[in-house]
Amino acid sequence: MILGRSERGMPPVEPVTLKILVAGGFGVGKTTLVGAVSEIRPLRTEELLTEAGRPVDDTSGVEGKHTTTVAMDFGRITLREDLVLYLFGTPGQERFWFMWDELSEGALGAVVLADTRRLEDCFAAVDYFERRSIPFVVGVNCFEGASRYPAEAVRQALDLDGDVPVLLCDARDRETVKEVLIGVVQHAMEYAADRREAVTG
């Protein structure tokens, strides 16, 4: 068993806090993912879908969804005693995308959550992070009843660079979501190291 600093009689360290975005299409499971891992009660800004929004909100494939995130979801998870992630779930509907620039400020990296039944819904998020050079992983949310595809097939369908991790998960399951978040941190660190090497080399 590995003991923490406090258990070894050492003073606790001030944890490093990192900001991670959770993005993707409408109804893909972003709010669920943040809620599954957050050790605090997640802050949610959900509102009921209304008739007025029907002309602009595409609910095909998610007809059972009755609420939508209008600002952000916020949660926190401690991966180690010296590493804390702050999770910011972005709104998925196009009319709220103006908030993405503010939410992405200072982000280490991002998760683009994908639903294989509606992969086209995450193209906008992929494009956004690629244009801004924000490292991201694609988390394929394995919905019940949805066809399962190998990670490489998803990579090709989304036309991703070879170094972008594609990870399978269940947004309701804490352990698989933690694996995706660890994947984001590792990928972001490798991405930063490669950029430093390119500059100094």
PDB file of N, CA and C in Angstrom, residues 2-3 7 14 16 23 31-33 37 53 64 70 75 78 88 96 118 123 130 133 150-151 166 177 187-188 190 199:
ATOM      1  N   ILE A   2       0.541   2.199  -0.873  1.00  0.00           N
ATOM      2  CA  ILE A   2       1.310   3.446  -0.946  1.00  0.00           C
ATOM      3  C   ILE A   2       0.658   4.471  -0.031  1.00  0.00           C
ATOM      4  N   LEU A   3       1.441   5.007   0.899  1.00  0.00           N
ATOM      5  CA  LEU A   3       0.915   5.982   1.848  1.00  0.00           C
ATOM      6  C   LEU A   3       1.016   7.388   1.284  1.00  0.00           C
ATOM      7  N   GLU A   7       0.072  10.592   5.788  1.00  0.00           N
ATOM      8  CA  GLU A   7       0.199   9.326   6.511  1.00  0.00           C
ATOM      9  C   GLU A   7       1.659   9.000   6.811  1.00  0.00           C
ATOM     10  N   GLU A  14       0.208  21.559  -1.412  1.00  0.00           N
ATOM     11  CA  GLU A  14      -0.887  22.304  -2.046  1.00  0.00           C
ATOM     12  C   GLU A  14      -1.147  21.655  -3.404  1.00  0.00           C
ATOM     13  N   VAL A  16      -2.074  20.826  -7.225  1.00  0.00           N
ATOM     14  CA  VAL A  16      -2.137  21.507  -8.507  1.00  0.00           C
ATOM     15  C   VAL A  16      -3.568  21.379  -9.012  1.00  0.00           C
ATOM     16  N   ALA A  23     -16.932  18.721 -23.719  1.00  0.00           N
ATOM     17  CA  ALA A  23     -17.708  19.275 -24.818  1.00  0.00           C
ATOM     18  C   ALA A  23     -18.325  18.142 -25.642  1.00  0.00           C
ATOM     19  N   THR A  31     -23.446  16.458 -19.010  1.00  0.00           N
ATOM     20  CA  THR A  31     -23.909  16.700 -17.637  1.00  0.00           C
ATOM     21  C   THR A  31     -23.805  15.426 -16.811  1.00  0.00           C
ATOM     22  N   THR A  32     -24.144  14.291 -17.421  1.00  0.00           N
ATOM     23  CA  THR A  32     -24.063  13.000 -16.737  1.00  0.00           C
ATOM     24  C   THR A  32     -22.627  12.679 -16.376  1.00  0.00           C
ATOM     25  N   LEU A  33     -21.694  12.921 -17.304  1.00  0.00           N
ATOM     26  CA  LEU A  33     -20.277  12.627 -17.060  1.00  0.00           C
ATOM     27  C   LEU A  33     -19.748  13.438 -15.887  1.00  0.00           C
ATOM     28  N   VAL A  37     -18.497  11.787 -11.738  1.00  0.00           N
ATOM     29  CA  VAL A  37     -17.184  11.782 -11.067  1.00  0.00           C
ATOM     30  C   VAL A  37     -17.005  12.886 -10.041  1.00  0.00           C
ATOM     31  N   GLY A  53     -37.998  26.788 -28.519  1.00  0.00           N
ATOM     32  CA  GLY A  53     -36.677  26.374 -28.973  1.00  0.00           C
ATOM     33  C   GLY A  53     -36.680  25.276 -30.004  1.00  0.00           C
ATOM     34  N   GLY A  64     -36.162  11.834 -25.869  1.00  0.00           N
ATOM     35  CA  GLY A  64     -36.542  11.730 -24.462  1.00  0.00           C
ATOM     36  C   GLY A  64     -35.909  12.794 -23.577  1.00  0.00           C
ATOM     37  N   VAL A  70     -27.625  25.538 -20.318  1.00  0.00           N
ATOM     38  CA  VAL A  70     -27.638  26.850 -20.973  1.00  0.00           C
ATOM     39  C   VAL A  70     -26.392  27.672 -20.652  1.00  0.00           C
ATOM     40  N   GLY A  75     -17.885  20.651 -11.938  1.00  0.00           N
ATOM     41  CA  GLY A  75     -17.622  19.647 -10.921  1.00  0.00           C
ATOM     42  C   GLY A  75     -16.142  19.616 -10.593  1.00  0.00           C
ATOM     43  N   THR A  78     -10.618  14.896  -7.333  1.00  0.00           N
ATOM     44  CA  THR A  78      -9.224  14.778  -6.906  1.00  0.00           C
ATOM     45  C   THR A  78      -8.681  13.459  -7.444  1.00  0.00           C
ATOM     46  N   PHE A  88     -15.502  21.578 -16.476  1.00  0.00           N
ATOM     47  CA  PHE A  88     -16.478  22.537 -16.996  1.00  0.00           C
ATOM     48  C   PHE A  88     -17.167  21.918 -18.208  1.00  0.00           C
ATOM     49  N   PHE A  96     -25.655  28.482 -27.927  1.00  0.00           N
ATOM     50  CA  PHE A  96     -24.909  28.825 -26.707  1.00  0.00           C
ATOM     51  C   PHE A  96     -23.396  28.735 -26.892  1.00  0.00           C
ATOM     52  N   ARG A 118     -24.708   9.624 -33.544  1.00  0.00           N
ATOM     53  CA  ARG A 118     -24.775  10.999 -34.038  1.00  0.00           C
ATOM     54  C   ARG A 118     -23.373  11.611 -34.001  1.00  0.00           C
ATOM     55  N   PHE A 123     -18.423  17.192 -34.460  1.00  0.00           N
ATOM     56  CA  PHE A 123     -17.475  17.816 -35.378  1.00  0.00           C
ATOM     57  C   PHE A 123     -17.123  19.233 -34.947  1.00  0.00           C
ATOM     58  N   GLU A 130      -9.126  21.935 -32.242  1.00  0.00           N
ATOM     59  CA  GLU A 130      -8.014  21.873 -33.193  1.00  0.00           C
ATOM     60  C   GLU A 130      -7.571  23.281 -33.598  1.00  0.00           C
ATOM     61  N   SER A 133      -5.588  24.922 -30.815  1.00  0.00           N
ATOM     62  CA  SER A 133      -4.458  24.120 -30.312  1.00  0.00           C
ATOM     63  C   SER A 133      -4.650  23.737 -28.848  1.00  0.00           C
ATOM     64  N   PRO A 150     -14.882  -0.046 -33.108  1.00  0.00           N
ATOM     65  CA  PRO A 150     -13.516   0.076 -32.583  1.00  0.00           C
ATOM     66  C   PRO A 150     -13.071   1.537 -32.594  1.00  0.00           C
ATOM     67  N   ALA A 151     -12.154   1.864 -31.693  1.00  0.00           N
ATOM     68  CA  ALA A 151     -11.666   3.235 -31.582  1.00  0.00           C
ATOM     69  C   ALA A 151     -11.113   3.736 -32.913  1.00  0.00           C
ATOM     70  N   VAL A 166      -8.601   8.090 -28.569  1.00  0.00           N
ATOM     71  CA  VAL A 166     -10.036   7.786 -28.638  1.00  0.00           C
ATOM     72  C   VAL A 166     -10.304   6.709 -27.588  1.00  0.00           C
ATOM     73  N   VAL A 177     -15.059   7.031 -16.560  1.00  0.00           N
ATOM     74  CA  VAL A 177     -14.894   8.469 -16.758  1.00  0.00           C
ATOM     75  C   VAL A 177     -13.549   8.927 -16.209  1.00  0.00           C
ATOM     76  N   HIS A 187      -2.383  13.166 -22.170  1.00  0.00           N
ATOM     77  CA  HIS A 187      -2.253  13.666 -23.545  1.00  0.00           C
ATOM     78  C   HIS A 187      -1.824  15.129 -23.558  1.00  0.00           C
ATOM     79  N   ALA A 188      -2.399  15.924 -22.655  1.00  0.00           N
ATOM     80  CA  ALA A 188      -2.051  17.351 -22.591  1.00  0.00           C
ATOM     81  C   ALA A 188      -0.585  17.540 -22.206  1.00  0.00           C
ATOM     82  N   GLU A 190       1.889  15.392 -22.778  1.00  0.00           N
ATOM     83  CA  GLU A 190       2.696  14.988 -23.933  1.00  0.00           C
ATOM     84  C   GLU A 190       2.653  16.066 -25.020  1.00  0.00           C
ATOM     85  N   VAL A 199       9.906  24.017 -30.185  1.00  0.00           N
ATOM     86  CA  VAL A 199      10.392  25.402 -30.052  1.00  0.00           C
ATOM     87  C   VAL A 199      11.884  25.430 -29.774  1.00  0.00           C
TER      88      VAL A 199
END
